[in-house]
N, CA and C atoms as an extended XYZ file, in Angstrom:
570
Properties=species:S:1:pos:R:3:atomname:S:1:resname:S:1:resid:I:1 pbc="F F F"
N        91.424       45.345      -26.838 N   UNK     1
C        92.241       46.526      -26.917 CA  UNK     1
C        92.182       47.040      -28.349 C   UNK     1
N        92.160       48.190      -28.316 N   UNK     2
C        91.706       48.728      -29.926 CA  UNK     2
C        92.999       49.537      -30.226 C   UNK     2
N        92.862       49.683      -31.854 N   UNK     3
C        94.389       49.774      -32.101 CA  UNK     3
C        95.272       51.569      -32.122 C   UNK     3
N        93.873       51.905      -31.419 N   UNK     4
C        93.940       53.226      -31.220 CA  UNK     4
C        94.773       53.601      -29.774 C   UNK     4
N        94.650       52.464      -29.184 N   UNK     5
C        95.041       52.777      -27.306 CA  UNK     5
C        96.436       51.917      -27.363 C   UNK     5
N        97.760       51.773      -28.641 N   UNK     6
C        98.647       51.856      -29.013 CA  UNK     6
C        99.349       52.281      -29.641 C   UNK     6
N       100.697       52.551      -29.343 N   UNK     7
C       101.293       53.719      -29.967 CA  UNK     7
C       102.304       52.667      -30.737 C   UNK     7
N       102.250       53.053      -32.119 N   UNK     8
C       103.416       52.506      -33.257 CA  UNK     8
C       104.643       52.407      -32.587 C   UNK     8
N       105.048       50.723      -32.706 N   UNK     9
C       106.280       50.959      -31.738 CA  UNK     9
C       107.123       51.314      -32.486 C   UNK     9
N       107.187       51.706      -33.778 N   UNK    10
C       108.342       52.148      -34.283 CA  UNK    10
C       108.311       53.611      -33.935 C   UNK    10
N       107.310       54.152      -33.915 N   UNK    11
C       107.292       55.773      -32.850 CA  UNK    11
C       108.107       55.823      -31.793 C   UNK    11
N       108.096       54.864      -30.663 N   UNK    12
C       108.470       54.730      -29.732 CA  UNK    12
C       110.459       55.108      -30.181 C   UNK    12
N       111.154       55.972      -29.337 N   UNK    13
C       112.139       56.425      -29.522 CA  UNK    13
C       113.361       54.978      -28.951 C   UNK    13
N       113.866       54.785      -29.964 N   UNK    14
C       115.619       53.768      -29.531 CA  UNK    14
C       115.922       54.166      -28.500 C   UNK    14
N       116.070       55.548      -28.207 N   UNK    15
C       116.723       55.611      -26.677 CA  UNK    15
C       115.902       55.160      -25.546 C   UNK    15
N       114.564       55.386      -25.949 N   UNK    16
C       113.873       55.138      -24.750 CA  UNK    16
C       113.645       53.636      -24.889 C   UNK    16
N       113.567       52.701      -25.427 N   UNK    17
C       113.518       51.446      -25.139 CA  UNK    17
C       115.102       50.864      -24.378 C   UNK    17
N       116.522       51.444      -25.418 N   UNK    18
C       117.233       51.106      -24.804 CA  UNK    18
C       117.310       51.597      -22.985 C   UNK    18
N       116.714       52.554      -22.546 N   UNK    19
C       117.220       52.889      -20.891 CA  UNK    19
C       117.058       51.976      -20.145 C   UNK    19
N       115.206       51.426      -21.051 N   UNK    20
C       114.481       50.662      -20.119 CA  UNK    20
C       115.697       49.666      -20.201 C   UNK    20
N       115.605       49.152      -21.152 N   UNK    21
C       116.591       48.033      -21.343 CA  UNK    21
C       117.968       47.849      -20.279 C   UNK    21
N       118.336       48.564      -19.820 N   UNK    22
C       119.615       49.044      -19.298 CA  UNK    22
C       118.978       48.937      -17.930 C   UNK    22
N       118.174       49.415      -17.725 N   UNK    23
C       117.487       49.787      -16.136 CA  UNK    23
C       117.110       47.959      -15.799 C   UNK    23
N       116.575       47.729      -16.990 N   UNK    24
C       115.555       46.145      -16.383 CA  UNK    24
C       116.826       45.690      -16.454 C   UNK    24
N       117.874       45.264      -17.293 N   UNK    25
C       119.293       44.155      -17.122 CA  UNK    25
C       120.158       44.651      -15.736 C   UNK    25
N       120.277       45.913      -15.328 N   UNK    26
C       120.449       45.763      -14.070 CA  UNK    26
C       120.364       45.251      -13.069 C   UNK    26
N       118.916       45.182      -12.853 N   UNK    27
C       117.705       45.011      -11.841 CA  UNK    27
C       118.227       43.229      -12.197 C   UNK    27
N       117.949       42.970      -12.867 N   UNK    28
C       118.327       41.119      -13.480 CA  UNK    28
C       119.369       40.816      -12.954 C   UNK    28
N       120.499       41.919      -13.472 N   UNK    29
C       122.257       41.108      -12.930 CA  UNK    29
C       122.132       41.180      -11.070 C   UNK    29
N       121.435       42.381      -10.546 N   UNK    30
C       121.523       41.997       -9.357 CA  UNK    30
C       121.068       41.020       -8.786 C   UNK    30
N       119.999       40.803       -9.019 N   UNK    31
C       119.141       39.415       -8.637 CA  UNK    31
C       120.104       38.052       -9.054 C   UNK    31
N       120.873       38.364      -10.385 N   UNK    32
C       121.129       36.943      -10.439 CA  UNK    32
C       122.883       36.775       -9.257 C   UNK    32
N       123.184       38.131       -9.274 N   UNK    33
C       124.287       38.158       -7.852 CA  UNK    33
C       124.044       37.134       -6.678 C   UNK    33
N       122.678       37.945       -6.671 N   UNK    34
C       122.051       37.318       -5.148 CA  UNK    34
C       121.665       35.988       -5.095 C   UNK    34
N       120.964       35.113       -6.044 N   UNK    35
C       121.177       33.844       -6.466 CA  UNK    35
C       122.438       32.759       -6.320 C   UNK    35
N       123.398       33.881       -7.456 N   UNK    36
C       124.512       32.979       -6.867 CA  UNK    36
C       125.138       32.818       -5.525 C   UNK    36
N       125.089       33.979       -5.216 N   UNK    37
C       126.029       34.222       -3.536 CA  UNK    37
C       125.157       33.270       -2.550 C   UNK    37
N       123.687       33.399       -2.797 N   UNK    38
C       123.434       31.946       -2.113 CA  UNK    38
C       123.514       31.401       -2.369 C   UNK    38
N       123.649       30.302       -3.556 N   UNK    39
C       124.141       29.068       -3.663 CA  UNK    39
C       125.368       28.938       -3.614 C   UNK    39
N       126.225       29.871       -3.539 N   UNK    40
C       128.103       30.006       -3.384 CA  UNK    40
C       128.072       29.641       -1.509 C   UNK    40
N       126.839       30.243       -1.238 N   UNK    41
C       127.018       29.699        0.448 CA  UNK    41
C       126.360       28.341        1.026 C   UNK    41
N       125.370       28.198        0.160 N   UNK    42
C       124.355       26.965        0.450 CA  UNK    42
C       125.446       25.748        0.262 C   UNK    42
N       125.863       25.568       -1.347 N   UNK    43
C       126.695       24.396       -1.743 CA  UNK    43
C       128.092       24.513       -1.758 C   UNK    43
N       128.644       25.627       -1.506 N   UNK    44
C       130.144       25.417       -1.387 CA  UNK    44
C       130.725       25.753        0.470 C   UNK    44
N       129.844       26.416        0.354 N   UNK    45
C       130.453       26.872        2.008 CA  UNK    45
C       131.215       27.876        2.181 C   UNK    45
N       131.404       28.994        1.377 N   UNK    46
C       132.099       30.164        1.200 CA  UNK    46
C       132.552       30.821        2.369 C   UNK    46
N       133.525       31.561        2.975 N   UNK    47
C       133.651       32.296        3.911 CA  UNK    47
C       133.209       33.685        3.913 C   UNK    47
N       133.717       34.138        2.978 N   UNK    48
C       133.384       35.840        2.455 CA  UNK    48
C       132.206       35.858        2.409 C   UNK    48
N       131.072       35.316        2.504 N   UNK    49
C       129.420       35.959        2.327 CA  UNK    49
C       129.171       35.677        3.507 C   UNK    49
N       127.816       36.253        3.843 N   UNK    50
C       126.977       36.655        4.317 CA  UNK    50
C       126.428       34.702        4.918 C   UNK    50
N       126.318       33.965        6.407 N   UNK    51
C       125.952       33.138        6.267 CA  UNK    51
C       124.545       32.472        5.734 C   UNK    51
N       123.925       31.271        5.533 N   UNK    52
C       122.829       30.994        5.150 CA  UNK    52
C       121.716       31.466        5.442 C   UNK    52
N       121.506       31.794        7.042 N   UNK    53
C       120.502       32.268        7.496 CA  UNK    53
C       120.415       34.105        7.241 C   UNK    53
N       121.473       34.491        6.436 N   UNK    54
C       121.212       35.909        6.482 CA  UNK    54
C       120.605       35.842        4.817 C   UNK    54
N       120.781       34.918        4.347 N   UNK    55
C       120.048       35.115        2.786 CA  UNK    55
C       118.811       34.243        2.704 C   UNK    55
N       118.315       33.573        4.150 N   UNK    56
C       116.674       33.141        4.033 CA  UNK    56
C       116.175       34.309        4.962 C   UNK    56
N       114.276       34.235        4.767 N   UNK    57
C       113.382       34.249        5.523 CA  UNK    57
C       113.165       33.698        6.321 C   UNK    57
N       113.379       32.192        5.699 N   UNK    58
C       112.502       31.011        6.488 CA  UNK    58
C       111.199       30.624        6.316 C   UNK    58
N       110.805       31.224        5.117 N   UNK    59
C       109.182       31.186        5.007 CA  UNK    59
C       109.223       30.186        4.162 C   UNK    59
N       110.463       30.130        3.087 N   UNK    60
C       110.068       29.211        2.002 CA  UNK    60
C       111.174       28.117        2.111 C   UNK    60
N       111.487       26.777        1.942 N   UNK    61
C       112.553       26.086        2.309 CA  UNK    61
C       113.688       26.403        1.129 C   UNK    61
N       114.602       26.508        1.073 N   UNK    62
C       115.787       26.475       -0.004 CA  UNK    62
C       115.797       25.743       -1.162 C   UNK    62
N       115.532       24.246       -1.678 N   UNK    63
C       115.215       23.898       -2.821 CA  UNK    63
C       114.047       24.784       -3.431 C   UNK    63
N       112.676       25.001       -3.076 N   UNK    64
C       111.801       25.350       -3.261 CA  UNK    64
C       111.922       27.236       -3.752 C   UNK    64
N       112.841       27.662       -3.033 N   UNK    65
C       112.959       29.019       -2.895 CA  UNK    65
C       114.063       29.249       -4.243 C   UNK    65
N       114.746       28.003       -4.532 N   UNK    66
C       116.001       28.101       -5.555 CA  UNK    66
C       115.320       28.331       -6.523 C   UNK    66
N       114.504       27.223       -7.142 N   UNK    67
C       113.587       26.613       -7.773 CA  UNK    67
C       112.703       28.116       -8.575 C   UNK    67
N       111.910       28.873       -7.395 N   UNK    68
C       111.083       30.034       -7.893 CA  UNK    68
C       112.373       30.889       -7.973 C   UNK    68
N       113.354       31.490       -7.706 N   UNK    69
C       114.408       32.285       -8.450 CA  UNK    69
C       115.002       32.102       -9.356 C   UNK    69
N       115.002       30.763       -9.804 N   UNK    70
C       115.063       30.473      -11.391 CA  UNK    70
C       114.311       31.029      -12.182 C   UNK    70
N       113.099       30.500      -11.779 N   UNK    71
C       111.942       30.987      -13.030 CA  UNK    71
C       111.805       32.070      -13.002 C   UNK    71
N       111.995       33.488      -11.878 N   UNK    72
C       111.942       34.560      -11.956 CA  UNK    72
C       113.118       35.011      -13.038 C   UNK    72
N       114.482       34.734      -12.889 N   UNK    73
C       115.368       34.911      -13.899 CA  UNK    73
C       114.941       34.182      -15.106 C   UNK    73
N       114.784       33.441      -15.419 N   UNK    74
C       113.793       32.879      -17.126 CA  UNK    74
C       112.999       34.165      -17.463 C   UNK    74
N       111.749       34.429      -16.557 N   UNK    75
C       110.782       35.423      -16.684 CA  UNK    75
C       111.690       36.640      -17.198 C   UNK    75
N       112.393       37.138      -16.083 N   UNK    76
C       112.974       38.643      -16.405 CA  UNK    76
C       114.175       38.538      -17.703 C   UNK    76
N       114.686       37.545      -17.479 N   UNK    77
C       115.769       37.493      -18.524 CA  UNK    77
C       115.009       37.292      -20.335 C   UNK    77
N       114.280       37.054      -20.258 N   UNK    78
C       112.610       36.905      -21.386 CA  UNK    78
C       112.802       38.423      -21.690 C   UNK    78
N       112.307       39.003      -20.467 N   UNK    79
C       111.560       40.586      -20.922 CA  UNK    79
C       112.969       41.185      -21.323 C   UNK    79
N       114.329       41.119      -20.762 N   UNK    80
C       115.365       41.551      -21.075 CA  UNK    80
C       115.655       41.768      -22.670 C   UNK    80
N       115.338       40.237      -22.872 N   UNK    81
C       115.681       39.589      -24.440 CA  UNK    81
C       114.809       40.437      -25.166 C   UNK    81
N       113.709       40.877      -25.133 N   UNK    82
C       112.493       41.473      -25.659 CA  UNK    82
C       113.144       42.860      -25.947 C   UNK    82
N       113.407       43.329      -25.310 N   UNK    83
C       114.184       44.945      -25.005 CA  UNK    83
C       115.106       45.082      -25.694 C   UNK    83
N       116.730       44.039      -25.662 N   UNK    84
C       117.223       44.021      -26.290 CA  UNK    84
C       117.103       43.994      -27.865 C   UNK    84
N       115.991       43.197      -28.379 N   UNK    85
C       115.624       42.658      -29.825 CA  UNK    85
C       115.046       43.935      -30.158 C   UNK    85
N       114.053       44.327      -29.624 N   UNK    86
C       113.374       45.422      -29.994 CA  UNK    86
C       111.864       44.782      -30.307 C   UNK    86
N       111.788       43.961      -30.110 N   UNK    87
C       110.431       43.299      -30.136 CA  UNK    87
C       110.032       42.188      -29.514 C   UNK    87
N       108.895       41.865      -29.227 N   UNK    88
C       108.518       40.831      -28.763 CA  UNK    88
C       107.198       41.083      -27.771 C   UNK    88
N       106.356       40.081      -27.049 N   UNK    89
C       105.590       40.451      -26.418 CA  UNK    89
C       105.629       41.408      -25.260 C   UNK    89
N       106.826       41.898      -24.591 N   UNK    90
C       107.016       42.860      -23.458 CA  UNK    90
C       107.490       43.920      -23.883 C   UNK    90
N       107.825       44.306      -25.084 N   UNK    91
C       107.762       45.718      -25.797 CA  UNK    91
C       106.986       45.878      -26.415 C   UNK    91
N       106.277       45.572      -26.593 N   UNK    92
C       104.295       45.854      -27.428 CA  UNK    92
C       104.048       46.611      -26.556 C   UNK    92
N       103.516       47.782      -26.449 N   UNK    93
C       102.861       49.021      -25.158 CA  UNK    93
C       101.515       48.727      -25.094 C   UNK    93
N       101.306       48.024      -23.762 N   UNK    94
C       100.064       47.545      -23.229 CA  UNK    94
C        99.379       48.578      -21.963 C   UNK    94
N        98.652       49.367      -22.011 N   UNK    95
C        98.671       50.227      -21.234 CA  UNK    95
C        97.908       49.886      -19.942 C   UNK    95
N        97.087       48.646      -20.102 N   UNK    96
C        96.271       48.029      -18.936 CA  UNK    96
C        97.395       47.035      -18.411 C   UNK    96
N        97.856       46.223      -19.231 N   UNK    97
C        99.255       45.744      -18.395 CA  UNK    97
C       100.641       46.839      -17.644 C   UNK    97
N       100.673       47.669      -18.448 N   UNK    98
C       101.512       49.339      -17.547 CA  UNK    98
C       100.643       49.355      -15.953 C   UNK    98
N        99.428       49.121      -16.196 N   UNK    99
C        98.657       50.218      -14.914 CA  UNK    99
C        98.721       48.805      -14.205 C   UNK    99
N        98.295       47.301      -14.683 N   UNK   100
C        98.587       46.331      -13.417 CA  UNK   100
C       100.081       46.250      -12.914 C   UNK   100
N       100.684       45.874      -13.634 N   UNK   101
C       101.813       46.295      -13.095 CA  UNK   101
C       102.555       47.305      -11.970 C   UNK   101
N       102.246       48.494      -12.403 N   UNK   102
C       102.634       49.329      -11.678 CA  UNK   102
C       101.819       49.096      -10.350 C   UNK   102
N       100.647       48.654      -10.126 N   UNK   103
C        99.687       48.817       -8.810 CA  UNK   103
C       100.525       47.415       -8.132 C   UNK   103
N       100.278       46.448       -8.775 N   UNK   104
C       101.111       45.250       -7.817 CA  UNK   104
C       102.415       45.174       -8.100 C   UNK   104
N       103.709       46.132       -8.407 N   UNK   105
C       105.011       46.662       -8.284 CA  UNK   105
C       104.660       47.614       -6.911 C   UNK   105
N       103.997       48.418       -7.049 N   UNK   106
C       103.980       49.841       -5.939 CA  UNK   106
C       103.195       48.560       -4.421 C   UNK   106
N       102.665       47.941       -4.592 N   UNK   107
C       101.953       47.451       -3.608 CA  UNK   107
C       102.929       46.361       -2.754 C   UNK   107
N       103.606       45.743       -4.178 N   UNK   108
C       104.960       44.750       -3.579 CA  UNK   108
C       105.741       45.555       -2.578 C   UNK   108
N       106.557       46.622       -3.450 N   UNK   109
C       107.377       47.247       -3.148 CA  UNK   109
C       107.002       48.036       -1.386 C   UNK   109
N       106.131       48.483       -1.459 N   UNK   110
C       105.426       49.148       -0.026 CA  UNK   110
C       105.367       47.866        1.140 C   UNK   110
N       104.795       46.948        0.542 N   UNK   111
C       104.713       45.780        1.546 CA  UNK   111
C       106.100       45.407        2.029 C   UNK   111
N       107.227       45.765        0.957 N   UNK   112
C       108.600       45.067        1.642 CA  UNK   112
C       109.102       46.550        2.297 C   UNK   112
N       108.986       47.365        2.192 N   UNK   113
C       109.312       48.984        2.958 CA  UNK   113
C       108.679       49.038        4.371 C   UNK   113
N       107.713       47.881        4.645 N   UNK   114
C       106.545       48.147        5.699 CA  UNK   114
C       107.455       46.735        6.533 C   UNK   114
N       107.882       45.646        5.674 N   UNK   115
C       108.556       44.406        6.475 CA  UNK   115
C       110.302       44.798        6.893 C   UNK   115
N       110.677       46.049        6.143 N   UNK   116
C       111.611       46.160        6.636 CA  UNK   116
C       111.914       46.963        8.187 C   UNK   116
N       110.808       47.830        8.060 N   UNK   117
C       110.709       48.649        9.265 CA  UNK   117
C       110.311       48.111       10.607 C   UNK   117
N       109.166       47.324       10.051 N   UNK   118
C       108.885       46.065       11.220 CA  UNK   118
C       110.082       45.214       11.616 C   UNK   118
N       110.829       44.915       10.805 N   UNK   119
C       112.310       44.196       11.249 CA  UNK   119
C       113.296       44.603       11.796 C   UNK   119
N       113.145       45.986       11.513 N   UNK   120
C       114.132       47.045       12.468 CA  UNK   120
C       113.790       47.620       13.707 C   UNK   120
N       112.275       47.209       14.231 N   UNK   121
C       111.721       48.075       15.169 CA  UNK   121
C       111.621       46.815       15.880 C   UNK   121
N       111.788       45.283       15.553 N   UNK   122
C       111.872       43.797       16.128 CA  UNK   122
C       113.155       44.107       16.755 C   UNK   122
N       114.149       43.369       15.668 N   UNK   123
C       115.044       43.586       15.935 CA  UNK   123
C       116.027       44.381       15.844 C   UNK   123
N       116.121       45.745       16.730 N   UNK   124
C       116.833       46.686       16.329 CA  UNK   124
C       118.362       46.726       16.762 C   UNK   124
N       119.075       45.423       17.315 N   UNK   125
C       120.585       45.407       17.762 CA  UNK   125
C       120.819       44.883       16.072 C   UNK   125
N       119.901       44.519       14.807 N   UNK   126
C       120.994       44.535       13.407 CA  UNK   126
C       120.752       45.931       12.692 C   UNK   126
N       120.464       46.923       13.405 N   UNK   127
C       120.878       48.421       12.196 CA  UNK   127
C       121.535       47.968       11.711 C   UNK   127
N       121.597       48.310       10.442 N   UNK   128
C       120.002       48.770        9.364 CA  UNK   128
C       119.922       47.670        8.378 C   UNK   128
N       121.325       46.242        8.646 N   UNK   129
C       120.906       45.852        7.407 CA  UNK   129
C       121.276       44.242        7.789 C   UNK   129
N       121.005       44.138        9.304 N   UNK   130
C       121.354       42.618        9.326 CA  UNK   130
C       120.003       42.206        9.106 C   UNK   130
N       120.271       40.654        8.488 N   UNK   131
C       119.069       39.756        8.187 CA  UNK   131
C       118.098       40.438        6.857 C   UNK   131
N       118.603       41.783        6.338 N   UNK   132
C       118.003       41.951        5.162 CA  UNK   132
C       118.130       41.732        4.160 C   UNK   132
N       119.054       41.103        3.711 N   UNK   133
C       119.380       40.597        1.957 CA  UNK   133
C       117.945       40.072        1.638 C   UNK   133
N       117.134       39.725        1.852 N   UNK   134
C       115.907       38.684        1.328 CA  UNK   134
C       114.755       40.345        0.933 C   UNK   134
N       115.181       41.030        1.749 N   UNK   135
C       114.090       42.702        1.649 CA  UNK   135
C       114.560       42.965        0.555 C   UNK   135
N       116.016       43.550        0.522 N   UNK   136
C       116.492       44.322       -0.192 CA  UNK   136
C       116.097       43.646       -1.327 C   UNK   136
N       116.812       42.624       -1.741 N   UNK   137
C       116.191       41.764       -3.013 CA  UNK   137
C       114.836       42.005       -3.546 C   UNK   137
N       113.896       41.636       -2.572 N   UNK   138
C       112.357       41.658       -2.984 CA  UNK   138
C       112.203       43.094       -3.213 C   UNK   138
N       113.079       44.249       -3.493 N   UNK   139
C       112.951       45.760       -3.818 CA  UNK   139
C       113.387       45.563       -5.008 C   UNK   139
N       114.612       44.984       -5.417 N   UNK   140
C       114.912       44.835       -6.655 CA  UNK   140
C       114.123       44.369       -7.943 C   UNK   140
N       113.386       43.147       -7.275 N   UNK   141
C       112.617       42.424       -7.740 CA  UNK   141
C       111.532       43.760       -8.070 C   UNK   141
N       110.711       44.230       -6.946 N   UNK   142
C       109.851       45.023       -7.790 CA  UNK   142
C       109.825       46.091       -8.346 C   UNK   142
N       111.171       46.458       -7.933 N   UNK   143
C       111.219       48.151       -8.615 CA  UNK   143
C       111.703       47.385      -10.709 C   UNK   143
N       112.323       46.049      -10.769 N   UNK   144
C       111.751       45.620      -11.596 CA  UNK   144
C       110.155       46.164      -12.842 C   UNK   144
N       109.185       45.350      -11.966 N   UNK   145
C       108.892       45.320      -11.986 CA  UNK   145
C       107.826       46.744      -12.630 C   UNK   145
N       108.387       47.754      -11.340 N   UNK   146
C       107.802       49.047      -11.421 CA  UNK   146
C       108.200       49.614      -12.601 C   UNK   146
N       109.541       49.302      -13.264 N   UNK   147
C       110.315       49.559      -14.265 CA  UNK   147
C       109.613       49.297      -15.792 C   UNK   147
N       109.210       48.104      -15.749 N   UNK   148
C       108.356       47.729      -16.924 CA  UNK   148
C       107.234       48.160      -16.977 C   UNK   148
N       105.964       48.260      -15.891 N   UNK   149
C       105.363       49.551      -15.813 CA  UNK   149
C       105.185       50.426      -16.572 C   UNK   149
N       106.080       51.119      -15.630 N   UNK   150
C       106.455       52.267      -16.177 CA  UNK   150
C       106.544       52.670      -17.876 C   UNK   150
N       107.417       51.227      -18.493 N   UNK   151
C       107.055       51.591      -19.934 CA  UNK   151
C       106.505       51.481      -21.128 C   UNK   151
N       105.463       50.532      -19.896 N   UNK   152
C       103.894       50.420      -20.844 CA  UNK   152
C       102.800       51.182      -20.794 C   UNK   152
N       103.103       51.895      -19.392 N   UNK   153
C       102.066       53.256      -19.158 CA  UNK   153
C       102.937       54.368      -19.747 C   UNK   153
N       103.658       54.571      -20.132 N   UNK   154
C       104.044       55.543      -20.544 CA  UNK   154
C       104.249       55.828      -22.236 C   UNK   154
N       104.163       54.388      -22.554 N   UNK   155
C       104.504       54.215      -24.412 CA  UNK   155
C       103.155       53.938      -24.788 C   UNK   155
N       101.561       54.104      -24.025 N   UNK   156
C       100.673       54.181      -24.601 CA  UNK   156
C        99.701       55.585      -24.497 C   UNK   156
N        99.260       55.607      -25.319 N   UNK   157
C        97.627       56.757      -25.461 CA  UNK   157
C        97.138       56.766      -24.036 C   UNK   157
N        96.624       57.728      -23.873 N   UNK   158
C        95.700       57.779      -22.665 CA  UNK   158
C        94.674       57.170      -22.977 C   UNK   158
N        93.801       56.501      -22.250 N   UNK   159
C        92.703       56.005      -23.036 CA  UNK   159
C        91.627       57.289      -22.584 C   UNK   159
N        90.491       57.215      -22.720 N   UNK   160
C        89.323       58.033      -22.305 CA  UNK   160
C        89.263       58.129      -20.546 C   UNK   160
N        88.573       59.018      -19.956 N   UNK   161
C        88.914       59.150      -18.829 CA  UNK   161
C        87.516       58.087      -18.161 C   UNK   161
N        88.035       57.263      -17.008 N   UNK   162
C        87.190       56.178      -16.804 CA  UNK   162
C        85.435       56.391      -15.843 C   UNK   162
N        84.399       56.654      -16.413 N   UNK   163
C        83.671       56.238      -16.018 CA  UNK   163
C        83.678       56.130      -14.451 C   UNK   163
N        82.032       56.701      -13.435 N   UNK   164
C        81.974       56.809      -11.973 CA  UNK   164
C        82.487       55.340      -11.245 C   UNK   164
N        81.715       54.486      -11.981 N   UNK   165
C        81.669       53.158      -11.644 CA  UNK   165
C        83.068       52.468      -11.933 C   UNK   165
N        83.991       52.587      -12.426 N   UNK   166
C        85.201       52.147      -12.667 CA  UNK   166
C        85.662       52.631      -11.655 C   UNK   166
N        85.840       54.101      -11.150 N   UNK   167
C        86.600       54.880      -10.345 CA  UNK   167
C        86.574       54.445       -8.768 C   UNK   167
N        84.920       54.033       -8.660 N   UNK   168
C        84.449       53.525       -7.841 CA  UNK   168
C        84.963       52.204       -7.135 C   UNK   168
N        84.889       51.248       -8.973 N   UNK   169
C        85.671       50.028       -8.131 CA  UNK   169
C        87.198       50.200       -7.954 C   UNK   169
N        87.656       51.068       -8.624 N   UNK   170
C        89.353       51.053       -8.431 CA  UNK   170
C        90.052       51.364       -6.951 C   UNK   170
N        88.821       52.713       -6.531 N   UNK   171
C        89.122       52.718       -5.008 CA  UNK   171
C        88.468       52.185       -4.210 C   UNK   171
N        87.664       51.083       -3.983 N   UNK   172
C        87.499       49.959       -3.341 CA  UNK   172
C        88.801       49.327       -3.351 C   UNK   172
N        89.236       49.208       -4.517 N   UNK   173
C        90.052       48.222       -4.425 CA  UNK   173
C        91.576       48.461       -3.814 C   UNK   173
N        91.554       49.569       -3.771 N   UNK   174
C        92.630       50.484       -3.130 CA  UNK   174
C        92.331       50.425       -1.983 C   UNK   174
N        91.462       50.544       -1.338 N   UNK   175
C        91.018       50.284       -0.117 CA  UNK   175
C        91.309       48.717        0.377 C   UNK   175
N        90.443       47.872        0.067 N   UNK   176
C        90.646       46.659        0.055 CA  UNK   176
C        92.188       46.458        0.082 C   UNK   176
N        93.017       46.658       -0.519 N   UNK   177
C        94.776       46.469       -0.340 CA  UNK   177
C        94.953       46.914        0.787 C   UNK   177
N        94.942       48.419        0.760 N   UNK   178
C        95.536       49.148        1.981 CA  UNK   178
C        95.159       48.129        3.440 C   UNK   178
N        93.746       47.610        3.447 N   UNK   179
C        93.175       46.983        4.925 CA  UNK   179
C        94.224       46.152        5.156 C   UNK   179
N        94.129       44.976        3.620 N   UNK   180
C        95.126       43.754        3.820 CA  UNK   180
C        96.332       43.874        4.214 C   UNK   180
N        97.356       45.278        3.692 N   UNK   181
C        98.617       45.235        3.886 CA  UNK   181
C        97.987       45.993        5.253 C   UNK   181
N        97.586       46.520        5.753 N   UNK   182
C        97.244       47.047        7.137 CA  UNK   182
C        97.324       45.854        8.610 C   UNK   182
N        96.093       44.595        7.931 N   UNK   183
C        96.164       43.732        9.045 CA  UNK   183
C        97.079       42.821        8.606 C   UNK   183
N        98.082       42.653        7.514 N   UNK   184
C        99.191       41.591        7.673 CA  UNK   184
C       100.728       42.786        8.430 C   UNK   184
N       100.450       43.782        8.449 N   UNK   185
C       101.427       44.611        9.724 CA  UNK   185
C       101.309       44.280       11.137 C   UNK   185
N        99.988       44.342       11.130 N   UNK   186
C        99.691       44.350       12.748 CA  UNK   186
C        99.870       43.351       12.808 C   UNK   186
N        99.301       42.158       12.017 N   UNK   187
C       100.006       40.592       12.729 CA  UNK   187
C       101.360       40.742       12.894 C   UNK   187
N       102.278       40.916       11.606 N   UNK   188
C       103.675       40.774       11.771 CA  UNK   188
C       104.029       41.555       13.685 C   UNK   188
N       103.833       42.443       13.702 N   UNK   189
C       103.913       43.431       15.118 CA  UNK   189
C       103.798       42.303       16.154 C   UNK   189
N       102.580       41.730       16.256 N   UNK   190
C       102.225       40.820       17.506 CA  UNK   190
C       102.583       39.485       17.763 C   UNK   190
């Protein structure tokens, strides 16, 4: 990366780091809501929530599933800290990390918009929101995601405009997604 396809982060405007900042600790406190309220139901036995089976999938077992929502809060609560400080490796404006990001944020995010509809067209006696806490979440999670993105593609230079053969493989590869999230629908369906 050349030091041309970054923008001086002291350029970069206070307000605009703080929004992000504000937008990503959101996105964090909800997630870590949802964390607790399941373990407020898993290990205490709470009445007021939502029971166990409405805050799994079932795909992943509960230690295991605790376990990776930790480290996701470490991870995000990291980039938080970064935002807050005003420095660190997730406020450096990376503009190839902006554009991955944003493609597997937008690709997450679509895949859980595509599992929610399939879940409503399954089972449609829970309009609109039984058995979804685990969706809704995984939106949080990537609009996250989409969030940080967002302000690494946006706090860098454009770079030069890319070459046939780049363009080429990018929509392959756009393609290639679309099939995958295509035939993991139709399975879910059947």
């Amino acid at each position: 990366m050349t030091e041309a396809s970054l923008l001086d982060q002291s350029k970069i405007p206070e307000v605009l780091r703080r929004r992000y900042f504000w937008a990503l600790a959101t996105l964090l406190f909800l997630f870590c809501l949802r964390v607790l309220g399941q373990i407020l139901v898993a290990f205490l036995h709470v009445s007021f929530l939502p029971p166990m089976e409405e805050w799994m999938s079932g795909v992943v077992p509960y230690p295991e599933l605790l376990t990776a929502q930790i480290l996701i809060i470490a991870l995000y609560g990291k980039v938080c800290l970064d935002f807050f400080h005003e420095h660190g490796f997730f406020t450096t404006p990376r503009r190839p990390l902006g554009t991955g990001l944003l493609i597997f944020g937008s690709l997450y995010f679509g895949v859980m918009v595509i599992r929610y509809t399939i879940r409503m067209s399954l089972y449609s006696h829970e309009r609109w929101t039984g058995g979804c806490i685990p969706i809704f979440f995984h939106w949080v999670l990537s609009s996250f995601i989409l969030v940080l993105g967002s302000y690494h593609w946006r706090t860098t230079q454009r770079p030069a405009k890319p070459g046939i053969g780049k363009r080429l493989l990018q929509g392959t590869a756009a393609v290639a997604a679309l099939l995958c999230i295509s035939a993991w629908a139709t399975s879910q369906m059947g």
